[in-house]
PDB file of C-alpha atoms in Angstrom:
ATOM      1  CA  MET A   1      21.668  13.927-114.661  1.00 43.00           C
ATOM      2  CA  THR A   2      21.634  15.149-118.218  1.00 45.00           C
ATOM      3  CA  GLN A   3      24.063  18.008-118.844  1.00 49.00           C
ATOM      4  CA  LEU A   4      22.973  20.926-121.076  1.00 46.00           C
ATOM      5  CA  LEU A   5      25.638  22.091-123.506  1.00 45.00           C
ATOM      6  CA  ILE A   6      25.337  25.277-125.549  1.00 44.00           C
ATOM      7  CA  GLY A   7      27.723  26.002-128.419  1.00 46.00           C
ATOM      8  CA  LYS A   8      29.731  22.775-127.798  1.00 46.00           C
ATOM      9  CA  PRO A   9      31.205  21.088-130.908  1.00 48.00           C
ATOM     10  CA  LEU A  10      29.586  17.739-131.670  1.00 46.00           C
ATOM     11  CA  GLY A  11      32.839  15.886-131.272  1.00 49.00           C
ATOM     12  CA  GLU A  12      33.220  17.160-127.680  1.00 50.00           C
ATOM     13  CA  VAL A  13      29.707  16.337-126.468  1.00 48.00           C
ATOM     14  CA  PRO A  14      29.904  13.628-123.797  1.00 55.00           C
ATOM     15  CA  PRO A  15      27.364  10.803-123.692  1.00 56.00           C
ATOM     16  CA  GLY A  16      24.070  11.662-122.025  1.00 54.00           C
ATOM     17  CA  SER A  17      24.311  15.368-122.821  1.00 52.00           C
ATOM     18  CA  THR A  18      21.886  17.419-124.889  1.00 52.00           C
ATOM     19  CA  ILE A  19      22.481  20.420-127.135  1.00 50.00           C
ATOM     20  CA  ALA A  20      20.198  23.412-126.678  1.00 50.00           C
ATOM     21  CA  GLN A  21      18.268  24.364-129.794  1.00 53.00           C
ATOM     22  CA  PRO A  22      17.600  28.023-130.685  1.00 53.00           C
ATOM     23  CA  VAL A  23      14.200  29.147-129.512  1.00 55.00           C
ATOM     24  CA  ALA A  24      11.942  30.883-132.017  1.00 60.00           C
ATOM     25  CA  ALA A  25      11.058  34.461-131.140  1.00 66.00           C
ATOM     26  CA  THR A  26       7.544  35.095-129.906  1.00 76.00           C
ATOM     27  CA  PRO A  27       5.304  37.680-131.635  1.00 71.00           C
ATOM     28  CA  ARG A  28       5.874  40.090-128.743  1.00 74.00           C
ATOM     29  CA  GLU A  29       9.654  39.735-129.088  1.00 73.00           C
ATOM     30  CA  ARG A  30       9.452  40.329-132.843  1.00 72.00           C
ATOM     31  CA  VAL A  31       7.410  43.488-132.301  1.00 75.00           C
ATOM     32  CA  ALA A  32       9.857  44.703-129.657  1.00 78.00           C
ATOM     33  CA  ARG A  33      12.812  44.023-131.962  1.00 77.00           C
ATOM     34  CA  THR A  34      11.112  45.920-134.791  1.00 76.00           C
ATOM     35  CA  LEU A  35      10.422  48.885-132.517  1.00 80.00           C
ATOM     36  CA  ARG A  36      14.063  48.912-131.327  1.00 79.00           C
ATOM     37  CA  PHE A  37      15.197  48.791-134.958  1.00 75.00           C
ATOM     38  CA  PHE A  38      13.233  51.923-135.868  1.00 74.00           C
ATOM     39  CA  VAL A  39      13.846  53.776-132.575  1.00 79.00           C
ATOM     40  CA  ARG A  40      17.601  53.502-133.138  1.00 80.00           C
ATOM     41  CA  ARG A  41      17.192  54.844-136.692  1.00 79.00           C
ATOM     42  CA  PRO A  42      15.197  58.083-136.567  1.00 82.00           C
ATOM     43  CA  GLY A  43      16.524  59.040-139.996  1.00 84.00           C
ATOM     44  CA  LEU A  44      14.913  55.941-141.489  1.00 84.00           C
ATOM     45  CA  VAL A  45      11.589  56.774-139.832  1.00 87.00           C
ATOM     46  CA  VAL A  46      11.673  60.321-141.188  1.00 89.00           C
ATOM     47  CA  SER A  47      12.551  58.979-144.644  1.00 89.00           C
ATOM     48  CA  ILE A  48       9.626  56.563-144.640  1.00 90.00           C
ATOM     49  CA  VAL A  49       7.206  59.276-143.510  1.00 91.00           C
ATOM     50  CA  PHE A  50       8.433  61.667-146.196  1.00 92.00           C
ATOM     51  CA  VAL A  51       8.196  59.043-148.953  1.00 90.00           C
ATOM     52  CA  VAL A  52       4.648  58.224-147.838  1.00 91.00           C
ATOM     53  CA  LEU A  53       3.754  61.930-148.099  1.00 91.00           C
ATOM     54  CA  VAL A  54       5.283  62.080-151.581  1.00 90.00           C
ATOM     55  CA  LEU A  55       3.262  59.040-152.644  1.00 89.00           C
ATOM     56  CA  VAL A  56       0.095  60.650-151.284  1.00 90.00           C
ATOM     57  CA  ALA A  57       0.949  63.799-153.231  1.00 88.00           C
ATOM     58  CA  ALA A  58       1.460  61.730-156.377  1.00 86.00           C
ATOM     59  CA  PHE A  59      -1.753  59.687-156.214  1.00 87.00           C
ATOM     60  CA  ALA A  60      -4.088  61.985-154.227  1.00 87.00           C
ATOM     61  CA  PRO A  61      -2.669  65.523-154.378  1.00 87.00           C
ATOM     62  CA  THR A  62      -5.920  67.122-153.256  1.00 86.00           C
ATOM     63  CA  VAL A  63      -5.433  65.542-149.822  1.00 87.00           C
ATOM     64  CA  LEU A  64      -2.370  67.729-149.223  1.00 87.00           C
ATOM     65  CA  ALA A  65      -3.232  70.694-151.478  1.00 84.00           C
ATOM     66  CA  SER A  66      -6.806  71.213-152.589  1.00 83.00           C
ATOM     67  CA  GLY A  67      -6.145  74.335-154.686  1.00 82.00           C
ATOM     68  CA  ASP A  68      -5.690  74.617-158.442  1.00 84.00           C
ATOM     69  CA  PRO A  69      -1.955  74.604-159.320  1.00 85.00           C
ATOM     70  CA  ALA A  70      -2.594  76.683-162.472  1.00 83.00           C
ATOM     71  CA  ALA A  71      -4.707  79.366-160.768  1.00 83.00           C
ATOM     72  CA  GLY A  72      -3.003  82.486-159.495  1.00 81.00           C
ATOM     73  CA  VAL A  73      -3.779  85.855-157.996  1.00 84.00           C
ATOM     74  CA  PRO A  74      -1.659  88.538-159.703  1.00 86.00           C
ATOM     75  CA  ALA A  75      -1.916  90.785-156.642  1.00 85.00           C
ATOM     76  CA  ASP A  76      -0.128  88.094-154.572  1.00 85.00           C
ATOM     77  CA  LYS A  77       2.806  87.490-156.931  1.00 87.00           C
ATOM     78  CA  LEU A  78       6.302  86.829-155.583  1.00 86.00           C
ATOM     79  CA  GLN A  79       5.265  86.695-151.945  1.00 88.00           C
ATOM     80  CA  ALA A  80       7.757  85.131-149.551  1.00 87.00           C
ATOM     81  CA  PRO A  81       6.845  81.979-147.581  1.00 89.00           C
ATOM     82  CA  SER A  82       4.273  82.796-144.913  1.00 87.00           C
ATOM     83  CA  ALA A  83       1.336  81.263-143.064  1.00 86.00           C
ATOM     84  CA  ALA A  84      -0.939  81.967-146.038  1.00 83.00           C
ATOM     85  CA  HIS A  85       1.526  80.525-148.587  1.00 86.00           C
ATOM     86  CA  VAL A  86       3.884  78.020-146.991  1.00 88.00           C
ATOM     87  CA  PHE A  87       6.242  77.895-149.990  1.00 90.00           C
ATOM     88  CA  GLY A  88       5.498  81.423-151.204  1.00 87.00           C
ATOM     89  CA  THR A  89       4.028  82.432-154.569  1.00 89.00           C
ATOM     90  CA  ASP A  90       5.508  82.672-158.064  1.00 87.00           C
ATOM     91  CA  TYR A  91       5.582  85.475-160.638  1.00 86.00           C
ATOM     92  CA  LEU A  92       1.909  84.871-161.550  1.00 87.00           C
ATOM     93  CA  GLY A  93       0.663  84.686-157.977  1.00 87.00           C
ATOM     94  CA  ARG A  94       0.335  80.892-157.996  1.00 90.00           C
ATOM     95  CA  ASP A  95       0.906  79.018-154.748  1.00 89.00           C
ATOM     96  CA  VAL A  96       4.260  77.238-154.969  1.00 90.00           C
ATOM     97  CA  TYR A  97       3.302  74.607-152.381  1.00 91.00           C
ATOM     98  CA  THR A  98       0.250  73.599-154.425  1.00 90.00           C
ATOM     99  CA  ARG A  99       2.346  73.381-157.584  1.00 91.00           C
ATOM    100  CA  VAL A 100       5.025  71.282-155.871  1.00 91.00           C
ATOM    101  CA  VAL A 101       2.426  68.868-154.482  1.00 91.00           C
ATOM    102  CA  HIS A 102       0.623  68.474-157.814  1.00 90.00           C
ATOM    103  CA  GLY A 103       3.939  68.248-159.642  1.00 88.00           C
ATOM    104  CA  ALA A 104       4.797  65.108-157.692  1.00 88.00           C
ATOM    105  CA  ALA A 105       2.325  63.144-159.815  1.00 86.00           C
ATOM    106  CA  LEU A 106       4.078  64.029-163.085  1.00 86.00           C
ATOM    107  CA  SER A 107       7.601  63.559-161.721  1.00 87.00           C
ATOM    108  CA  LEU A 108       6.876  60.229-160.029  1.00 88.00           C
ATOM    109  CA  GLN A 109       4.920  58.954-163.013  1.00 86.00           C
ATOM    110  CA  ALA A 110       7.976  59.472-165.213  1.00 88.00           C
ATOM    111  CA  THR A 111      10.243  57.976-162.527  1.00 90.00           C
ATOM    112  CA  VAL A 112       8.152  54.819-162.134  1.00 90.00           C
ATOM    113  CA  ILE A 113       8.083  54.290-165.904  1.00 91.00           C
ATOM    114  CA  ALA A 114      11.843  54.803-166.130  1.00 91.00           C
ATOM    115  CA  VAL A 115      12.618  52.322-163.353  1.00 91.00           C
ATOM    116  CA  ALA A 116      10.135  49.795-164.780  1.00 92.00           C
ATOM    117  CA  VAL A 117      11.742  49.978-168.234  1.00 92.00           C
ATOM    118  CA  ALA A 118      15.238  49.565-166.771  1.00 91.00           C
ATOM    119  CA  LEU A 119      14.144  46.737-164.456  1.00 91.00           C
ATOM    120  CA  VAL A 120      12.322  44.698-167.101  1.00 91.00           C
ATOM    121  CA  VAL A 121      14.733  45.176-170.000  1.00 91.00           C
ATOM    122  CA  GLY A 122      17.915  45.024-167.930  1.00 90.00           C
ATOM    123  CA  GLY A 123      16.624  42.114-165.850  1.00 87.00           C
ATOM    124  CA  LEU A 124      15.795  40.050-168.938  1.00 88.00           C
ATOM    125  CA  ILE A 125      19.177  40.772-170.518  1.00 89.00           C
ATOM    126  CA  GLY A 126      21.071  39.814-167.362  1.00 87.00           C
ATOM    127  CA  LEU A 127      18.911  36.742-166.756  1.00 83.00           C
ATOM    128  CA  LEU A 128      19.431  35.341-170.244  1.00 85.00           C
ATOM    129  CA  ALA A 129      23.121  36.217-170.309  1.00 84.00           C
ATOM    130  CA  GLY A 130      23.825  34.558-166.968  1.00 80.00           C
ATOM    131  CA  PHE A 131      21.657  31.467-167.490  1.00 77.00           C
ATOM    132  CA  VAL A 132      22.403  30.607-171.131  1.00 79.00           C
ATOM    133  CA  GLY A 133      26.036  31.661-171.192  1.00 74.00           C
ATOM    134  CA  ARG A 134      28.371  31.053-174.162  1.00 81.00           C
ATOM    135  CA  TRP A 135      27.863  33.326-177.192  1.00 83.00           C
ATOM    136  CA  VAL A 136      24.577  34.690-175.852  1.00 81.00           C
ATOM    137  CA  ASP A 137      26.351  35.975-172.751  1.00 79.00           C
ATOM    138  CA  GLU A 138      29.157  37.497-174.812  1.00 85.00           C
ATOM    139  CA  SER A 139      26.818  39.229-177.244  1.00 86.00           C
ATOM    140  CA  LEU A 140      24.464  40.679-174.634  1.00 87.00           C
ATOM    141  CA  MET A 141      27.197  41.864-172.311  1.00 86.00           C
ATOM    142  CA  ARG A 142      29.004  43.636-175.155  1.00 88.00           C
ATOM    143  CA  VAL A 143      25.813  45.621-175.710  1.00 87.00           C
ATOM    144  CA  VAL A 144      25.744  46.380-171.985  1.00 87.00           C
ATOM    145  CA  ASP A 145      29.373  47.529-172.113  1.00 86.00           C
ATOM    146  CA  VAL A 146      28.502  49.951-174.910  1.00 86.00           C
ATOM    147  CA  LEU A 147      25.632  51.371-172.830  1.00 85.00           C
ATOM    148  CA  MET A 148      27.895  51.791-169.809  1.00 85.00           C
ATOM    149  CA  ALA A 149      30.545  53.557-171.903  1.00 86.00           C
ATOM    150  CA  ILE A 150      28.103  56.390-172.694  1.00 85.00           C
ATOM    151  CA  PRO A 151      27.237  58.833-169.876  1.00 85.00           C
ATOM    152  CA  ALA A 152      23.615  58.347-168.861  1.00 84.00           C
ATOM    153  CA  ILE A 153      22.582  61.985-169.379  1.00 84.00           C
ATOM    154  CA  LEU A 154      24.098  62.077-172.887  1.00 86.00           C
ATOM    155  CA  LEU A 155      22.430  58.812-173.827  1.00 87.00           C
ATOM    156  CA  SER A 156      19.110  60.148-172.513  1.00 87.00           C
ATOM    157  CA  LEU A 157      19.472  63.332-174.548  1.00 87.00           C
ATOM    158  CA  ALA A 158      20.246  61.337-177.684  1.00 87.00           C
ATOM    159  CA  LEU A 159      17.207  59.130-177.171  1.00 87.00           C
ATOM    160  CA  ILE A 160      14.943  62.125-176.520  1.00 87.00           C
ATOM    161  CA  THR A 161      16.155  63.694-179.739  1.00 84.00           C
ATOM    162  CA  ALA A 162      15.040  60.550-181.570  1.00 85.00           C
ATOM    163  CA  LEU A 163      11.797  59.990-179.636  1.00 82.00           C
ATOM    164  CA  GLY A 164      10.643  63.577-179.146  1.00 79.00           C
ATOM    165  CA  TYR A 165       9.687  65.670-176.117  1.00 81.00           C
ATOM    166  CA  GLY A 166       7.217  64.742-173.380  1.00 82.00           C
ATOM    167  CA  THR A 167       7.084  63.171-169.929  1.00 83.00           C
ATOM    168  CA  ILE A 168       6.623  59.585-171.158  1.00 87.00           C
ATOM    169  CA  LYS A 169       9.423  59.861-173.698  1.00 88.00           C
ATOM    170  CA  VAL A 170      11.738  61.339-171.103  1.00 89.00           C
ATOM    171  CA  ALA A 171      10.914  58.408-168.824  1.00 90.00           C
ATOM    172  CA  ILE A 172      11.658  55.856-171.559  1.00 91.00           C
ATOM    173  CA  ALA A 173      14.961  57.552-172.357  1.00 90.00           C
ATOM    174  CA  VAL A 174      16.033  57.573-168.698  1.00 90.00           C
ATOM    175  CA  GLY A 175      14.986  53.930-168.344  1.00 90.00           C
ATOM    176  CA  ILE A 176      17.022  52.782-171.335  1.00 90.00           C
ATOM    177  CA  ALA A 177      20.039  54.694-170.038  1.00 88.00           C
ATOM    178  CA  SER A 178      19.793  52.694-166.762  1.00 88.00           C
ATOM    179  CA  VAL A 179      19.436  49.247-168.359  1.00 89.00           C
ATOM    180  CA  ALA A 180      23.133  48.404-168.010  1.00 89.00           C
ATOM    181  CA  ASN A 181      23.148  48.577-164.190  1.00 89.00           C
ATOM    182  CA  PHE A 182      20.245  46.132-163.860  1.00 90.00           C
ATOM    183  CA  ALA A 183      21.696  43.786-166.477  1.00 89.00           C
ATOM    184  CA  ARG A 184      25.043  43.484-164.693  1.00 89.00           C
ATOM    185  CA  VAL A 185      23.498  42.875-161.260  1.00 87.00           C
ATOM    186  CA  MET A 186      21.008  40.321-162.600  1.00 86.00           C
ATOM    187  CA  ARG A 187      23.723  38.503-164.540  1.00 86.00           C
ATOM    188  CA  ALA A 188      25.957  38.263-161.466  1.00 86.00           C
ATOM    189  CA  GLU A 189      23.112  36.893-159.333  1.00 84.00           C
ATOM    190  CA  THR A 190      22.063  34.447-162.056  1.00 83.00           C
ATOM    191  CA  LEU A 191      25.601  33.091-162.352  1.00 82.00           C
ATOM    192  CA  ARG A 192      25.696  32.573-158.596  1.00 82.00           C
ATOM    193  CA  ILE A 193      22.298  30.876-158.432  1.00 79.00           C
ATOM    194  CA  ARG A 194      22.983  28.712-161.493  1.00 76.00           C
ATOM    195  CA  GLN A 195      25.816  26.939-159.647  1.00 73.00           C
ATOM    196  CA  SER A 196      23.734  26.151-156.552  1.00 72.00           C
ATOM    197  CA  THR A 197      22.812  22.618-155.531  1.00 72.00           C
ATOM    198  CA  TYR A 198      19.054  22.854-156.045  1.00 68.00           C
ATOM    199  CA  VAL A 199      19.478  24.121-159.614  1.00 67.00           C
ATOM    200  CA  GLU A 200      21.834  21.251-160.411  1.00 69.00           C
ATOM    201  CA  ALA A 201      19.336  18.844-158.828  1.00 72.00           C
ATOM    202  CA  ALA A 202      16.519  20.249-160.945  1.00 67.00           C
ATOM    203  CA  ARG A 203      18.585  19.732-164.076  1.00 67.00           C
ATOM    204  CA  SER A 204      19.581  16.207-163.087  1.00 70.00           C
ATOM    205  CA  VAL A 205      15.946  15.083-162.749  1.00 67.00           C
ATOM    206  CA  GLY A 206      15.133  16.388-166.229  1.00 65.00           C
ATOM    207  CA  THR A 207      13.374  19.665-165.405  1.00 67.00           C
ATOM    208  CA  ARG A 208      12.974  21.810-168.490  1.00 73.00           C
ATOM    209  CA  TRP A 209      15.255  24.809-168.702  1.00 66.00           C
ATOM    210  CA  HIS A 210      12.504  27.401-168.755  1.00 66.00           C
ATOM    211  CA  VAL A 211      10.877  25.839-165.671  1.00 71.00           C
ATOM    212  CA  THR A 212      14.207  25.937-163.836  1.00 70.00           C
ATOM    213  CA  LEU A 213      14.716  29.507-164.927  1.00 72.00           C
ATOM    214  CA  VAL A 214      11.309  30.757-163.779  1.00 72.00           C
ATOM    215  CA  ARG A 215      10.832  28.606-160.685  1.00 71.00           C
ATOM    216  CA  HIS A 216      14.326  28.459-159.197  1.00 69.00           C
ATOM    217  CA  VAL A 217      16.694  31.032-160.691  1.00 75.00           C
ATOM    218  CA  LEU A 218      14.505  34.114-161.111  1.00 75.00           C
ATOM    219  CA  PRO A 219      12.922  34.211-157.599  1.00 77.00           C
ATOM    220  CA  ASN A 220      16.290  33.768-155.881  1.00 77.00           C
ATOM    221  CA  ALA A 221      18.110  36.297-158.053  1.00 77.00           C
ATOM    222  CA  ALA A 222      15.446  38.994-157.844  1.00 78.00           C
ATOM    223  CA  GLY A 223      16.240  40.242-154.312  1.00 79.00           C
ATOM    224  CA  PRO A 224      19.367  42.340-155.026  1.00 81.00           C
ATOM    225  CA  VAL A 225      17.819  43.596-158.267  1.00 84.00           C
ATOM    226  CA  LEU A 226      14.745  44.903-156.417  1.00 84.00           C
ATOM    227  CA  VAL A 227      16.992  46.664-153.905  1.00 81.00           C
ATOM    228  CA  LEU A 228      18.824  48.233-156.860  1.00 85.00           C
ATOM    229  CA  ALA A 229      15.448  49.334-158.259  1.00 86.00           C
ATOM    230  CA  VAL A 230      14.738  51.261-155.043  1.00 83.00           C
ATOM    231  CA  LEU A 231      18.166  52.881-155.239  1.00 82.00           C
ATOM    232  CA  GLU A 232      17.754  53.699-158.935  1.00 86.00           C
ATOM    233  CA  PHE A 233      14.396  55.286-158.137  1.00 87.00           C
ATOM    234  CA  GLY A 234      16.176  58.197-156.503  1.00 85.00           C
ATOM    235  CA  LEU A 235      18.662  58.521-159.356  1.00 87.00           C
ATOM    236  CA  ALA A 236      15.803  58.415-161.864  1.00 90.00           C
ATOM    237  CA  ILE A 237      14.110  61.316-160.065  1.00 90.00           C
ATOM    238  CA  LEU A 238      17.292  63.346-160.523  1.00 89.00           C
ATOM    239  CA  ALA A 239      17.570  62.378-164.199  1.00 89.00           C
ATOM    240  CA  VAL A 240      13.916  63.118-164.979  1.00 89.00           C
ATOM    241  CA  SER A 241      14.074  66.438-163.122  1.00 89.00           C
ATOM    242  CA  SER A 242      17.278  67.397-164.943  1.00 88.00           C
ATOM    243  CA  LEU A 243      15.745  66.736-168.348  1.00 88.00           C
ATOM    244  CA  SER A 244      12.591  68.558-167.306  1.00 88.00           C
ATOM    245  CA  PHE A 245      14.743  71.498-166.209  1.00 88.00           C
ATOM    246  CA  LEU A 246      16.295  71.575-169.687  1.00 86.00           C
ATOM    247  CA  GLY A 247      12.819  71.777-171.228  1.00 83.00           C
ATOM    248  CA  TYR A 248      12.370  68.202-172.494  1.00 86.00           C
ATOM    249  CA  GLY A 249       9.498  67.295-170.176  1.00 80.00           C
ATOM    250  CA  ALA A 250       5.856  68.312-170.123  1.00 79.00           C
ATOM    251  CA  PRO A 251       5.201  71.795-171.555  1.00 79.00           C
ATOM    252  CA  PRO A 252       4.090  74.681-169.296  1.00 75.00           C
ATOM    253  CA  PRO A 253       2.053  75.185-167.202  1.00 79.00           C
ATOM    254  CA  ALA A 254       2.577  71.551-166.101  1.00 81.00           C
ATOM    255  CA  PRO A 255       4.211  71.790-162.639  1.00 85.00           C
ATOM    256  CA  GLU A 256       6.970  69.201-162.982  1.00 86.00           C
ATOM    257  CA  TRP A 257       9.632  69.607-160.319  1.00 89.00           C
ATOM    258  CA  GLY A 258      12.415  70.267-162.816  1.00 88.00           C
ATOM    259  CA  SER A 259      10.373  72.790-164.795  1.00 88.00           C
ATOM    260  CA  LEU A 260       9.441  74.601-161.557  1.00 89.00           C
ATOM    261  CA  ILE A 261      13.137  75.171-160.872  1.00 90.00           C
ATOM    262  CA  ALA A 262      13.666  76.295-164.462  1.00 88.00           C
ATOM    263  CA  GLU A 263      10.827  78.817-164.167  1.00 87.00           C
ATOM    264  CA  GLY A 264      12.181  80.245-160.930  1.00 86.00           C
ATOM    265  CA  ARG A 265      15.818  80.660-161.962  1.00 87.00           C
ATOM    266  CA  ASN A 266      15.117  84.059-163.519  1.00 85.00           C
ATOM    267  CA  TYR A 267      13.882  85.328-160.141  1.00 86.00           C
ATOM    268  CA  ILE A 268      16.380  83.573-157.884  1.00 85.00           C
ATOM    269  CA  ALA A 269      18.163  86.770-156.838  1.00 84.00           C
ATOM    270  CA  ALA A 270      15.038  88.287-155.249  1.00 85.00           C
ATOM    271  CA  SER A 271      12.712  85.272-154.860  1.00 87.00           C
ATOM    272  CA  TRP A 272      14.897  82.374-153.746  1.00 90.00           C
ATOM    273  CA  TRP A 273      11.951  80.179-152.766  1.00 89.00           C
ATOM    274  CA  LEU A 274      10.911  79.607-156.385  1.00 90.00           C
ATOM    275  CA  CYS A 275      13.949  77.368-156.884  1.00 90.00           C
ATOM    276  CA  ALA A 276      14.653  76.347-153.297  1.00 90.00           C
ATOM    277  CA  MET A 277      11.296  74.733-152.518  1.00 90.00           C
ATOM    278  CA  PRO A 278      11.068  72.416-155.561  1.00 91.00           C
ATOM    279  CA  GLY A 279      14.782  71.694-155.124  1.00 91.00           C
ATOM    280  CA  PHE A 280      14.183  70.737-151.504  1.00 91.00           C
ATOM    281  CA  ALA A 281      11.410  68.361-152.576  1.00 91.00           C
ATOM    282  CA  ILE A 282      13.731  66.662-155.077  1.00 92.00           C
ATOM    283  CA  ALA A 283      16.678  66.438-152.679  1.00 91.00           C
ATOM    284  CA  ALA A 284      14.589  65.179-149.755  1.00 91.00           C
ATOM    285  CA  THR A 285      12.914  62.536-151.914  1.00 91.00           C
ATOM    286  CA  VAL A 286      16.218  61.257-153.299  1.00 90.00           C
ATOM    287  CA  LEU A 287      17.874  61.132-149.867  1.00 91.00           C
ATOM    288  CA  SER A 288      14.850  59.403-148.326  1.00 90.00           C
ATOM    289  CA  VAL A 289      14.730  56.752-151.057  1.00 88.00           C
ATOM    290  CA  ASN A 290      18.469  56.137-150.698  1.00 86.00           C
ATOM    291  CA  ARG A 291      18.100  55.717-146.923  1.00 86.00           C
ATOM    292  CA  ILE A 292      15.281  53.214-147.377  1.00 84.00           C
ATOM    293  CA  SER A 293      17.273  51.258-149.964  1.00 81.00           C
ATOM    294  CA  ARG A 294      20.196  51.053-147.525  1.00 79.00           C
ATOM    295  CA  ALA A 295      17.849  49.632-144.894  1.00 79.00           C
ATOM    296  CA  LEU A 296      16.533  47.056-147.360  1.00 73.00           C
ATOM    297  CA  ASP A 297      20.039  46.022-148.389  1.00 68.00           C
ATOM    298  CA  GLY A 298      20.660  43.672-145.472  1.00 64.00           C
ATOM    299  CA  GLU A 299      20.565  46.215-142.605  1.00 61.00           C
ATOM    300  CA  TRP A 300      17.695  44.391-140.875  1.00 57.00           C
ATOM    301  CA  SER A 301      19.375  40.985-141.141  1.00 56.00           C
ATOM    302  CA  ARG A 302      22.674  42.331-139.798  1.00 60.00           C
ATOM    303  CA  THR A 303      21.000  43.719-136.684  1.00 57.00           C
ATOM    304  CA  SER A 304      18.492  40.938-135.977  1.00 53.00           C
TER     305      SER A 304
END
């Protein structure tokens, strides 16, 4: 009779025995494993739901708040949170909840632009530095070292001074200040992929360098960089909101999250909700994005 051996080294398998092969999971098992993954992580579920609500607020704010964020009723000014005004009202009688929801569009627009600038510019620098090497690597990485030596907020302020005020210019400044992080991660991944067997095989058969770069190196090095982009998304929200708080973003009455906090700081002693509610939106968004990035960074593969 044939003996079934599981986990037996090949050198110890007697004649006539067979080695059991791993069985692929059925669709029902994959669904059950996915459900167990999320059930054991309620914080991740809450984070995903909150990020979805923020995205809805950014692209379709009228779904969550149909009112006009610039319209106010002076008789209702500085009302505390209640059933009529969930987040209270400001000093002009405007609904704070409506302004926070509509402000998500401006804040996330600047954040997406900032992350896109950092991802594209930093990714290209790291890709070329890691793949070409030699003097190109030295030159590009010295530029990256200079960027990393300057605090991000100071570099952003210097760039805004040169570019001017406005949401788009703030986003570009924040993106350039984050280029160094993407360049270093992409360079490290490119150096690792460049030494792999399939890249060496592609070179040995005469594949052109740009084909090898686009077809083999870039797709395999992009994973960690995309995870970093999700993580940097939360940091970019903080940076954009900080610069908006300092007055470098969109001019009033645009309801950017940072400018909402700046407007409410003069009333914080008596009307705490003017700063607390936009601050809660910023903090919850950053924490939710960070939790999702941690789940993307290998948490599923470690538990599957």
